């Protein structure tokens, strides 16, 4: 658990160090890591570790949030799959329970996110094609890439590229030729690799380009960029989503609070916020992991 936390701190630390400017042809992230290691720097890291609490009492989403805010920090937020496992481990029954994710439906409330946890979306680190994203036909909430990017309905099917942080078969990127919807592609990548390829550092890296040149330079591929109207109760902009395929709805209906289906491997669904359910809170344990990391 603490190993994971250190890793996620690394990610945050990393993001802060990344250069501000970026061109679509250069991968600066690997470069800055290389420089950091070369200079033999040490980094002092203090982490906020958070803990999940399962509350059996059934409440509406708003009541649950008030309860969590008074007695802990807030309704539970989830940074990645490792957090999700921890959340499930803290459950005391296999039902459906609220988490701190809610939706503000509406076309203008959507925000872009990278699928890979910790990769932050910023406007000027994008490679949209001319006139894109055009959101026609509304809603186009997922992104396909040929040379440049275009938004597309998430229900369309394309081949896709997975990112693999463990370098399975010595490869960082894996081109999957099967046609899948965006959510199916995301699920496939998380199951077999790490996630859909996310962020300019990955998508414009040499290895990624080589893969495309050799195999798929002229076809549309899903990348790990999507937009939705979901927000975390405490204001975090965590991009991790874990929707159950059957109940995934693109945030277009009026069930605007999220639950975790503990009996269905924890995947998320949406429900009317007035329903009464058990829920998860989190609280912050300050300075539980801190330490010096040297290259
Ligand atoms: C990136 O965008 C922000 C505002 O969105 C702007 O202030 C900043 O100058 C931009 N940076 C570059 C390198 O274009
Ligand atoms: C906080 O917890 C206590 C004891 O479990 C409970 O009585 C109280 O109602 C909770 N606060 C809120 C706002 O629900
Ligand atoms: C991975 O690459 C290393 C060095 O480039 C090589 O020694 C090793 O055999 C490769 N492993 C696989 C599974 O291809
Ligand atoms: C996301 O959260 C981080 C850390 O709190 C913050 O620095 C960043 O500005 C946020 N990004 C957006 C797009 O809100
Ligand atoms: C919104 O929810 C209500 C019940 O809460 C339901 O009757 C109505 O049909 C829903 N509307 C849409 C557009 O989903």
mmCIF file of C-alpha atoms and ligand atoms in Angstrom:
data_model
loop_
_atom_site.group_PDB
_atom_site.id
_atom_site.type_symbol
_atom_site.label_atom_id
_atom_site.label_comp_id
_atom_site.label_asym_id
_atom_site.label_seq_id
_atom_site.Cartn_x
_atom_site.Cartn_y
_atom_site.Cartn_z
ATOM 1 C CA UNK A 1 0.000 0.000 0.000
ATOM 2 C CA UNK A 2 2.683 2.478 0.922
ATOM 3 C CA UNK A 3 4.673 1.451 -2.116
ATOM 4 C CA UNK A 4 1.750 2.427 -4.229
ATOM 5 C CA UNK A 5 1.417 5.766 -2.446
ATOM 6 C CA UNK A 6 5.026 6.567 -3.088
ATOM 7 C CA UNK A 7 4.421 5.760 -6.723
ATOM 8 C CA UNK A 8 1.458 8.077 -6.949
ATOM 9 C CA UNK A 9 3.470 10.800 -5.230
ATOM 10 C CA UNK A 10 6.076 10.283 -7.857
ATOM 11 C CA UNK A 11 3.453 10.915 -10.468
ATOM 12 C CA UNK A 12 2.321 14.151 -8.832
ATOM 13 C CA UNK A 13 5.870 15.242 -8.243
ATOM 14 C CA UNK A 14 6.634 14.466 -11.827
ATOM 15 C CA UNK A 15 3.745 16.453 -13.174
ATOM 16 C CA UNK A 16 4.923 19.502 -11.304
ATOM 17 C CA UNK A 17 8.353 19.182 -12.826
ATOM 18 C CA UNK A 18 7.174 18.770 -16.363
ATOM 19 C CA UNK A 19 7.969 21.588 -18.698
ATOM 20 C CA UNK A 20 5.203 24.053 -19.410
ATOM 21 C CA UNK A 21 5.620 24.248 -23.145
ATOM 22 C CA UNK A 22 5.126 21.284 -25.371
ATOM 23 C CA UNK A 23 5.136 20.552 -29.057
ATOM 24 C CA UNK A 24 3.258 17.656 -30.548
ATOM 25 C CA UNK A 25 6.450 16.034 -31.733
ATOM 26 C CA UNK A 26 8.490 15.847 -28.598
ATOM 27 C CA UNK A 27 8.205 13.774 -25.518
ATOM 28 C CA UNK A 28 9.558 15.956 -22.747
ATOM 29 C CA UNK A 29 8.545 13.793 -19.852
ATOM 30 C CA UNK A 30 11.045 11.023 -20.396
ATOM 31 C CA UNK A 31 13.626 13.695 -21.022
ATOM 32 C CA UNK A 32 13.039 15.492 -17.732
ATOM 33 C CA UNK A 33 13.130 12.195 -15.848
ATOM 34 C CA UNK A 34 16.420 11.434 -17.529
ATOM 35 C CA UNK A 35 17.812 14.825 -16.557
ATOM 36 C CA UNK A 36 16.615 14.378 -13.008
ATOM 37 C CA UNK A 37 18.349 11.031 -12.709
ATOM 38 C CA UNK A 38 21.447 12.351 -14.398
ATOM 39 C CA UNK A 39 21.745 15.155 -11.917
ATOM 40 C CA UNK A 40 21.465 12.641 -9.090
ATOM 41 C CA UNK A 41 18.770 14.594 -7.350
ATOM 42 C CA UNK A 42 16.939 13.592 -4.253
ATOM 43 C CA UNK A 43 13.313 14.456 -3.780
ATOM 44 C CA UNK A 44 11.641 14.825 -0.422
ATOM 45 C CA UNK A 45 8.105 13.606 -0.524
ATOM 46 C CA UNK A 46 5.286 13.998 1.939
ATOM 47 C CA UNK A 47 2.133 12.162 1.190
ATOM 48 C CA UNK A 48 -1.424 12.464 2.219
ATOM 49 C CA UNK A 49 -2.625 8.961 2.665
ATOM 50 C CA UNK A 50 -6.345 8.520 2.888
ATOM 51 C CA UNK A 51 -8.427 5.837 4.467
ATOM 52 C CA UNK A 52 -11.851 4.536 3.515
ATOM 53 C CA UNK A 53 -14.726 4.003 5.941
ATOM 54 C CA UNK A 54 -17.787 1.984 5.069
ATOM 55 C CA UNK A 55 -20.996 3.289 6.692
ATOM 56 C CA UNK A 56 -23.763 0.722 6.796
ATOM 57 C CA UNK A 57 -26.564 3.153 7.558
ATOM 58 C CA UNK A 58 -28.659 3.952 4.515
ATOM 59 C CA UNK A 59 -28.836 7.594 3.506
ATOM 60 C CA UNK A 60 -29.499 9.727 0.462
ATOM 61 C CA UNK A 61 -26.365 10.946 -1.333
ATOM 62 C CA UNK A 62 -26.665 14.443 0.210
ATOM 63 C CA UNK A 63 -27.171 13.104 3.733
ATOM 64 C CA UNK A 64 -24.253 10.743 3.245
ATOM 65 C CA UNK A 65 -22.061 13.629 2.160
ATOM 66 C CA UNK A 66 -23.042 15.667 5.235
ATOM 67 C CA UNK A 67 -22.281 12.671 7.431
ATOM 68 C CA UNK A 68 -18.856 12.171 5.866
ATOM 69 C CA UNK A 69 -17.989 15.850 6.037
ATOM 70 C CA UNK A 70 -18.862 16.051 9.711
ATOM 71 C CA UNK A 71 -17.311 12.812 10.832
ATOM 72 C CA UNK A 72 -14.517 12.259 8.308
ATOM 73 C CA UNK A 73 -13.322 14.352 5.358
ATOM 74 C CA UNK A 74 -15.798 13.715 2.544
ATOM 75 C CA UNK A 75 -17.496 10.987 0.527
ATOM 76 C CA UNK A 76 -14.925 8.578 -0.919
ATOM 77 C CA UNK A 77 -12.877 9.538 -3.960
ATOM 78 C CA UNK A 78 -10.930 7.025 -6.018
ATOM 79 C CA UNK A 79 -7.625 7.799 -7.726
ATOM 80 C CA UNK A 80 -7.030 4.498 -9.517
ATOM 81 C CA UNK A 81 -7.628 0.750 -9.521
ATOM 82 C CA UNK A 82 -5.448 0.277 -6.441
ATOM 83 C CA UNK A 83 -7.654 2.699 -4.513
ATOM 84 C CA UNK A 84 -10.675 0.856 -5.831
ATOM 85 C CA UNK A 85 -9.362 -2.423 -4.413
ATOM 86 C CA UNK A 86 -8.743 -0.742 -1.044
ATOM 87 C CA UNK A 87 -12.262 0.650 -1.098
ATOM 88 C CA UNK A 88 -13.718 -2.792 -1.793
ATOM 89 C CA UNK A 89 -11.616 -4.299 0.980
ATOM 90 C CA UNK A 90 -13.089 -1.851 3.464
ATOM 91 C CA UNK A 91 -16.678 -2.803 2.598
ATOM 92 C CA UNK A 92 -18.623 -4.725 5.196
ATOM 93 C CA UNK A 93 -21.383 -5.970 2.960
ATOM 94 C CA UNK A 94 -21.772 -6.771 -0.692
ATOM 95 C CA UNK A 95 -24.447 -4.273 -1.658
ATOM 96 C CA UNK A 96 -24.525 -1.080 -3.644
ATOM 97 C CA UNK A 97 -22.975 1.953 -1.925
ATOM 98 C CA UNK A 98 -22.535 5.671 -2.669
ATOM 99 C CA UNK A 99 -19.154 7.098 -3.568
ATOM 100 C CA UNK A 100 -18.311 10.799 -3.859
ATOM 101 C CA UNK A 101 -18.895 11.082 -7.613
ATOM 102 C CA UNK A 102 -21.829 13.115 -8.913
ATOM 103 C CA UNK A 103 -22.829 14.547 -12.248
ATOM 104 C CA UNK A 104 -23.840 18.044 -13.305
ATOM 105 C CA UNK A 105 -25.625 17.148 -16.536
ATOM 106 C CA UNK A 106 -25.392 19.574 -19.412
ATOM 107 C CA UNK A 107 -23.410 20.029 -22.550
ATOM 108 C CA UNK A 108 -21.291 22.851 -21.154
ATOM 109 C CA UNK A 109 -20.462 21.056 -17.927
ATOM 110 C CA UNK A 110 -18.363 18.397 -19.605
ATOM 111 C CA UNK A 111 -14.627 18.346 -18.965
ATOM 112 C CA UNK A 112 -11.850 16.494 -20.753
ATOM 113 C CA UNK A 113 -9.831 13.886 -18.890
ATOM 114 C CA UNK A 114 -7.100 11.407 -19.690
ATOM 115 C CA UNK A 115 -7.993 7.846 -18.810
ATOM 116 C CA UNK A 116 -4.636 7.130 -17.135
ATOM 117 C CA UNK A 117 -4.735 8.233 -13.464
ATOM 118 C CA UNK A 118 -2.392 11.130 -12.748
ATOM 119 C CA UNK A 119 -2.182 12.338 -16.332
ATOM 120 C CA UNK A 120 -3.660 15.797 -16.343
ATOM 121 C CA UNK A 121 -5.454 17.293 -19.321
ATOM 122 C CA UNK A 122 -4.504 20.840 -20.267
ATOM 123 C CA UNK A 123 -5.848 22.808 -23.222
ATOM 124 C CA UNK A 124 -2.533 23.608 -24.785
ATOM 125 C CA UNK A 125 -1.227 20.093 -24.661
ATOM 126 C CA UNK A 126 -3.557 18.849 -27.357
ATOM 127 C CA UNK A 127 -3.370 18.013 -31.043
ATOM 128 C CA UNK A 128 -6.920 18.552 -32.300
ATOM 129 C CA UNK A 129 -7.563 18.499 -36.030
ATOM 130 C CA UNK A 130 -8.941 21.613 -37.680
ATOM 131 C CA UNK A 131 -12.483 22.311 -36.485
ATOM 132 C CA UNK A 132 -12.253 19.643 -33.795
ATOM 133 C CA UNK A 133 -13.637 18.859 -31.298
ATOM 134 C CA UNK A 134 -16.901 19.619 -33.116
ATOM 135 C CA UNK A 135 -19.278 17.568 -30.947
ATOM 136 C CA UNK A 136 -21.373 16.657 -34.011
ATOM 137 C CA UNK A 137 -23.522 14.656 -33.702
ATOM 138 C CA UNK A 138 -23.912 15.576 -30.030
ATOM 139 C CA UNK A 139 -22.644 14.021 -27.853
ATOM 140 C CA UNK A 140 -19.129 13.129 -28.975
ATOM 141 C CA UNK A 141 -17.339 12.388 -25.733
ATOM 142 C CA UNK A 142 -14.453 10.142 -26.760
ATOM 143 C CA UNK A 143 -11.391 10.814 -28.906
ATOM 144 C CA UNK A 144 -10.032 8.992 -31.924
ATOM 145 C CA UNK A 145 -6.680 9.729 -33.493
ATOM 146 C CA UNK A 146 -5.438 9.436 -37.016
ATOM 147 C CA UNK A 147 -2.781 12.050 -37.495
ATOM 148 C CA UNK A 148 -4.602 14.677 -35.437
ATOM 149 C CA UNK A 149 -7.446 14.098 -33.006
ATOM 150 C CA UNK A 150 -11.209 14.225 -33.425
ATOM 151 C CA UNK A 151 -14.072 13.654 -31.010
ATOM 152 C CA UNK A 152 -16.430 10.755 -31.761
ATOM 153 C CA UNK A 153 -19.396 9.011 -30.151
ATOM 154 C CA UNK A 154 -18.032 6.599 -27.528
ATOM 155 C CA UNK A 155 -20.240 3.843 -28.959
ATOM 156 C CA UNK A 156 -18.353 3.760 -32.264
ATOM 157 C CA UNK A 157 -15.820 0.980 -32.584
ATOM 158 C CA UNK A 158 -12.158 1.397 -33.497
ATOM 159 C CA UNK A 159 -8.870 -0.412 -32.863
ATOM 160 C CA UNK A 160 -6.873 1.154 -30.019
ATOM 161 C CA UNK A 161 -3.520 1.468 -28.322
ATOM 162 C CA UNK A 162 -2.828 0.326 -24.776
ATOM 163 C CA UNK A 163 -0.056 1.713 -22.596
ATOM 164 C CA UNK A 164 1.821 -0.846 -20.489
ATOM 165 C CA UNK A 165 3.870 0.479 -17.581
ATOM 166 C CA UNK A 166 5.329 -2.954 -16.883
ATOM 167 C CA UNK A 167 6.743 -3.151 -20.428
ATOM 168 C CA UNK A 168 5.070 -6.469 -21.129
ATOM 169 C CA UNK A 169 6.898 -8.217 -24.023
ATOM 170 C CA UNK A 170 9.392 -5.349 -23.884
ATOM 171 C CA UNK A 171 6.837 -2.957 -25.293
ATOM 172 C CA UNK A 172 5.364 0.187 -23.798
ATOM 173 C CA UNK A 173 2.569 0.333 -26.361
ATOM 174 C CA UNK A 174 0.369 -2.423 -27.682
ATOM 175 C CA UNK A 175 -1.784 -1.970 -30.749
ATOM 176 C CA UNK A 176 -5.002 -3.937 -30.398
ATOM 177 C CA UNK A 177 -6.597 -4.560 -33.773
ATOM 178 C CA UNK A 178 -10.009 -5.634 -32.477
ATOM 179 C CA UNK A 179 -12.792 -3.112 -32.983
ATOM 180 C CA UNK A 180 -14.206 -2.041 -29.634
ATOM 181 C CA UNK A 181 -16.235 0.813 -28.201
ATOM 182 C CA UNK A 182 -14.207 3.305 -26.169
ATOM 183 C CA UNK A 183 -15.289 1.885 -22.811
ATOM 184 C CA UNK A 184 -14.604 -1.678 -23.941
ATOM 185 C CA UNK A 185 -11.175 -0.584 -25.140
ATOM 186 C CA UNK A 186 -10.435 1.078 -21.796
ATOM 187 C CA UNK A 187 -11.536 -2.036 -19.969
ATOM 188 C CA UNK A 188 -9.403 -4.272 -22.194
ATOM 189 C CA UNK A 189 -6.290 -2.127 -21.654
ATOM 190 C CA UNK A 190 -6.745 -2.069 -17.874
ATOM 191 C CA UNK A 191 -7.203 -5.814 -17.795
ATOM 192 C CA UNK A 192 -4.272 -6.779 -20.022
ATOM 193 C CA UNK A 193 -1.964 -3.766 -19.737
ATOM 194 C CA UNK A 194 -2.206 -0.504 -17.784
ATOM 195 C CA UNK A 195 -4.650 1.822 -19.550
ATOM 196 C CA UNK A 196 -5.467 3.395 -22.897
ATOM 197 C CA UNK A 197 -2.510 5.463 -24.142
ATOM 198 C CA UNK A 198 -2.830 8.847 -22.439
ATOM 199 C CA UNK A 199 -1.108 12.208 -22.628
ATOM 200 C CA UNK A 200 1.063 13.792 -25.293
ATOM 201 C CA UNK A 201 4.228 12.366 -23.798
ATOM 202 C CA UNK A 202 2.963 8.915 -24.648
ATOM 203 C CA UNK A 203 1.072 9.599 -27.839
ATOM 204 C CA UNK A 204 3.894 11.506 -29.495
ATOM 205 C CA UNK A 205 6.742 9.382 -28.187
ATOM 206 C CA UNK A 206 9.086 7.715 -30.680
ATOM 207 C CA UNK A 207 7.971 4.229 -29.741
ATOM 208 C CA UNK A 208 4.313 5.106 -30.292
ATOM 209 C CA UNK A 209 5.089 6.653 -33.679
ATOM 210 C CA UNK A 210 7.116 3.646 -34.759
ATOM 211 C CA UNK A 211 4.262 1.350 -33.875
ATOM 212 C CA UNK A 212 1.870 3.417 -35.973
ATOM 213 C CA UNK A 213 4.232 3.758 -38.912
ATOM 214 C CA UNK A 214 4.732 0.025 -39.037
ATOM 215 C CA UNK A 215 1.145 -1.006 -38.596
ATOM 216 C CA UNK A 216 -1.566 1.561 -38.597
ATOM 217 C CA UNK A 217 -0.587 4.981 -39.774
ATOM 218 C CA UNK A 218 -3.808 5.617 -41.669
ATOM 219 C CA UNK A 219 -6.498 4.211 -39.437
ATOM 220 C CA UNK A 220 -8.540 5.754 -36.671
ATOM 221 C CA UNK A 221 -7.597 4.561 -33.190
ATOM 222 C CA UNK A 222 -9.078 5.273 -29.784
ATOM 223 C CA UNK A 223 -6.788 7.134 -27.403
ATOM 224 C CA UNK A 224 -7.411 7.596 -23.682
ATOM 225 C CA UNK A 225 -9.136 10.974 -23.904
ATOM 226 C CA UNK A 226 -12.784 11.430 -22.937
ATOM 227 C CA UNK A 227 -15.096 14.040 -21.494
ATOM 228 C CA UNK A 228 -17.883 13.747 -18.976
ATOM 229 C CA UNK A 229 -19.935 15.722 -16.491
ATOM 230 C CA UNK A 230 -18.835 13.791 -13.406
ATOM 231 C CA UNK A 231 -17.133 15.485 -10.446
ATOM 232 C CA UNK A 232 -15.732 14.423 -7.105
ATOM 233 C CA UNK A 233 -17.509 15.712 -4.034
ATOM 234 C CA UNK A 234 -14.318 17.178 -2.536
ATOM 235 C CA UNK A 235 -13.405 19.002 -5.769
ATOM 236 C CA UNK A 236 -10.542 16.674 -6.780
ATOM 237 C CA UNK A 237 -10.149 16.302 -10.506
ATOM 238 C CA UNK A 238 -9.268 12.587 -10.432
ATOM 239 C CA UNK A 239 -9.985 11.196 -13.896
ATOM 240 C CA UNK A 240 -10.408 7.552 -12.911
ATOM 241 C CA UNK A 241 -13.769 6.060 -13.949
ATOM 242 C CA UNK A 242 -14.837 2.460 -13.429
ATOM 243 C CA UNK A 243 -18.267 2.189 -15.023
ATOM 244 C CA UNK A 244 -20.158 -1.027 -15.305
ATOM 245 C CA UNK A 245 -20.631 -1.630 -19.036
ATOM 246 C CA UNK A 246 -24.345 -2.277 -18.750
ATOM 247 C CA UNK A 247 -25.064 0.900 -16.874
ATOM 248 C CA UNK A 248 -22.612 3.216 -18.596
ATOM 249 C CA UNK A 249 -24.665 6.051 -20.000
ATOM 250 C CA UNK A 250 -22.280 8.840 -20.929
ATOM 251 C CA UNK A 251 -23.775 10.966 -18.139
ATOM 252 C CA UNK A 252 -26.789 11.724 -20.263
ATOM 253 C CA UNK A 253 -29.658 10.716 -18.000
ATOM 254 C CA UNK A 254 -30.801 12.321 -14.799
ATOM 255 C CA UNK A 255 -29.451 9.785 -12.359
ATOM 256 C CA UNK A 256 -26.672 11.958 -11.185
ATOM 257 C CA UNK A 257 -25.002 10.220 -8.241
ATOM 258 C CA UNK A 258 -22.573 7.322 -8.511
ATOM 259 C CA UNK A 259 -22.568 4.027 -6.661
ATOM 260 C CA UNK A 260 -20.179 1.136 -6.548
ATOM 261 C CA UNK A 261 -21.791 -2.242 -7.245
ATOM 262 C CA UNK A 262 -19.945 -4.279 -4.660
ATOM 263 C CA UNK A 263 -21.640 -7.474 -5.789
ATOM 264 C CA UNK A 264 -20.468 -6.846 -9.355
ATOM 265 C CA UNK A 265 -16.724 -6.542 -8.781
ATOM 266 C CA UNK A 266 -17.125 -2.972 -7.559
ATOM 267 C CA UNK A 267 -17.873 -1.394 -10.917
ATOM 268 C CA UNK A 268 -19.778 1.865 -10.829
ATOM 269 C CA UNK A 269 -23.327 2.723 -11.747
ATOM 270 C CA UNK A 270 -25.483 5.825 -11.441
ATOM 271 C CA UNK A 271 -28.595 6.131 -9.339
ATOM 272 C CA UNK A 272 -31.131 8.774 -8.313
ATOM 273 C CA UNK A 273 -29.518 10.790 -5.523
ATOM 274 C CA UNK A 274 -32.589 10.492 -3.283
ATOM 275 C CA UNK A 275 -32.285 6.728 -2.984
ATOM 276 C CA UNK A 276 -31.055 5.517 0.381
ATOM 277 C CA UNK A 277 -27.895 3.435 0.367
ATOM 278 C CA UNK A 278 -24.875 2.657 2.506
ATOM 279 C CA UNK A 279 -21.810 4.691 1.575
ATOM 280 C CA UNK A 280 -18.065 5.191 1.799
ATOM 281 C CA UNK A 281 -16.330 8.141 3.453
ATOM 282 C CA UNK A 282 -12.627 8.887 3.367
ATOM 283 C CA UNK A 283 -10.396 10.789 5.726
ATOM 284 C CA UNK A 284 -6.897 12.059 5.466
ATOM 285 C CA UNK A 285 -4.067 10.753 7.549
ATOM 286 C CA UNK A 286 -1.466 13.451 7.286
ATOM 287 C CA UNK A 287 2.195 12.651 6.778
ATOM 288 C CA UNK A 288 1.788 8.921 7.009
ATOM 289 C CA UNK A 289 4.303 8.315 4.337
ATOM 290 C CA UNK A 290 7.109 10.706 3.822
ATOM 291 C CA UNK A 291 10.596 10.092 2.736
ATOM 292 C CA UNK A 292 13.555 10.823 0.620
ATOM 293 C CA UNK A 293 13.816 9.295 -2.825
ATOM 294 C CA UNK A 294 17.132 9.465 -4.601
ATOM 295 C CA UNK A 295 18.028 8.404 -8.061
HETATM 296 C C1 LIG B 1 -1.288 27.367 -21.879
HETATM 297 O O1 LIG B 1 -2.580 27.886 -21.646
HETATM 298 C C2 LIG B 1 -2.655 28.847 -20.618
HETATM 299 C C3 LIG B 1 -4.093 29.263 -20.455
HETATM 300 O O2 LIG B 1 -4.972 28.257 -20.815
HETATM 301 C C4 LIG B 1 -1.772 30.046 -20.968
HETATM 302 O O3 LIG B 1 -1.796 30.957 -19.903
HETATM 303 C C5 LIG B 1 -0.348 29.566 -21.193
HETATM 304 O O4 LIG B 1 0.448 30.653 -21.608
HETATM 305 C C6 LIG B 1 -0.314 28.479 -22.246
HETATM 306 N N1 LIG B 1 1.043 27.976 -22.363
HETATM 307 C C7 LIG B 1 1.650 27.801 -23.538
HETATM 308 C C8 LIG B 1 3.032 27.289 -23.488
HETATM 309 O O5 LIG B 1 1.096 28.005 -24.584
HETATM 310 C C1 LIG B 2 -21.581 11.804 12.696
HETATM 311 O O1 LIG B 2 -21.557 10.558 13.388
HETATM 312 C C2 LIG B 2 -22.386 10.505 14.499
HETATM 313 C C3 LIG B 2 -22.159 9.183 15.215
HETATM 314 O O2 LIG B 2 -22.026 8.127 14.309
HETATM 315 C C4 LIG B 2 -23.842 10.683 14.081
HETATM 316 O O3 LIG B 2 -24.685 10.639 15.197
HETATM 317 C C5 LIG B 2 -23.979 12.028 13.381
HETATM 318 O O4 LIG B 2 -25.289 12.191 12.928
HETATM 319 C C6 LIG B 2 -23.005 12.111 12.234
HETATM 320 N N1 LIG B 2 -23.069 13.399 11.586
HETATM 321 C C7 LIG B 2 -23.889 13.663 10.570
HETATM 322 C C8 LIG B 2 -23.849 15.037 9.996
HETATM 323 O O5 LIG B 2 -24.630 12.813 10.084
HETATM 324 C C1 LIG B 3 13.742 -7.483 -23.765
HETATM 325 O O1 LIG B 3 14.858 -6.711 -24.156
HETATM 326 C C2 LIG B 3 16.080 -7.135 -23.585
HETATM 327 C C3 LIG B 3 17.169 -6.168 -24.009
HETATM 328 O O2 LIG B 3 16.783 -5.325 -25.014
HETATM 329 C C4 LIG B 3 16.363 -8.553 -24.054
HETATM 330 O O3 LIG B 3 17.563 -9.011 -23.441
HETATM 331 C C5 LIG B 3 15.211 -9.456 -23.647
HETATM 332 O O4 LIG B 3 15.422 -10.760 -24.125
HETATM 333 C C6 LIG B 3 13.913 -8.924 -24.161
HETATM 334 N N1 LIG B 3 12.810 -9.736 -23.634
HETATM 335 C C7 LIG B 3 11.800 -10.151 -24.398
HETATM 336 C C8 LIG B 3 10.736 -10.938 -23.697
HETATM 337 O O5 LIG B 3 11.709 -9.899 -25.587
HETATM 338 C C1 LIG B 4 -6.410 19.381 -10.947
HETATM 339 O O1 LIG B 4 -5.937 19.287 -9.630
HETATM 340 C C2 LIG B 4 -4.620 19.747 -9.443
HETATM 341 C C3 LIG B 4 -4.217 19.476 -8.033
HETATM 342 O O2 LIG B 4 -5.198 19.848 -7.135
HETATM 343 C C4 LIG B 4 -4.547 21.227 -9.804
HETATM 344 O O3 LIG B 4 -3.219 21.671 -9.657
HETATM 345 C C5 LIG B 4 -5.008 21.406 -11.235
HETATM 346 O O4 LIG B 4 -5.039 22.772 -11.575
HETATM 347 C C6 LIG B 4 -6.376 20.812 -11.450
HETATM 348 N N1 LIG B 4 -6.690 20.847 -12.851
HETATM 349 C C7 LIG B 4 -7.849 21.289 -13.305
HETATM 350 C C8 LIG B 4 -8.024 21.236 -14.782
HETATM 351 O O5 LIG B 4 -8.734 21.687 -12.573
HETATM 352 C C1 LIG B 5 -35.752 11.847 -14.550
HETATM 353 O O1 LIG B 5 -36.069 11.167 -13.339
HETATM 354 C C2 LIG B 5 -37.450 11.017 -13.082
HETATM 355 C C3 LIG B 5 -37.609 10.309 -11.760
HETATM 356 O O2 LIG B 5 -36.713 10.787 -10.817
HETATM 357 C C4 LIG B 5 -38.133 10.251 -14.203
HETATM 358 O O3 LIG B 5 -39.502 10.176 -13.979
HETATM 359 C C5 LIG B 5 -37.858 10.990 -15.518
HETATM 360 O O4 LIG B 5 -38.398 10.244 -16.582
HETATM 361 C C6 LIG B 5 -36.362 11.182 -15.739
HETATM 362 N N1 LIG B 5 -36.118 11.952 -16.945
HETATM 363 C C7 LIG B 5 -35.213 11.628 -17.848
HETATM 364 C C8 LIG B 5 -35.068 12.521 -19.008
HETATM 365 O O5 LIG B 5 -34.487 10.650 -17.722
#
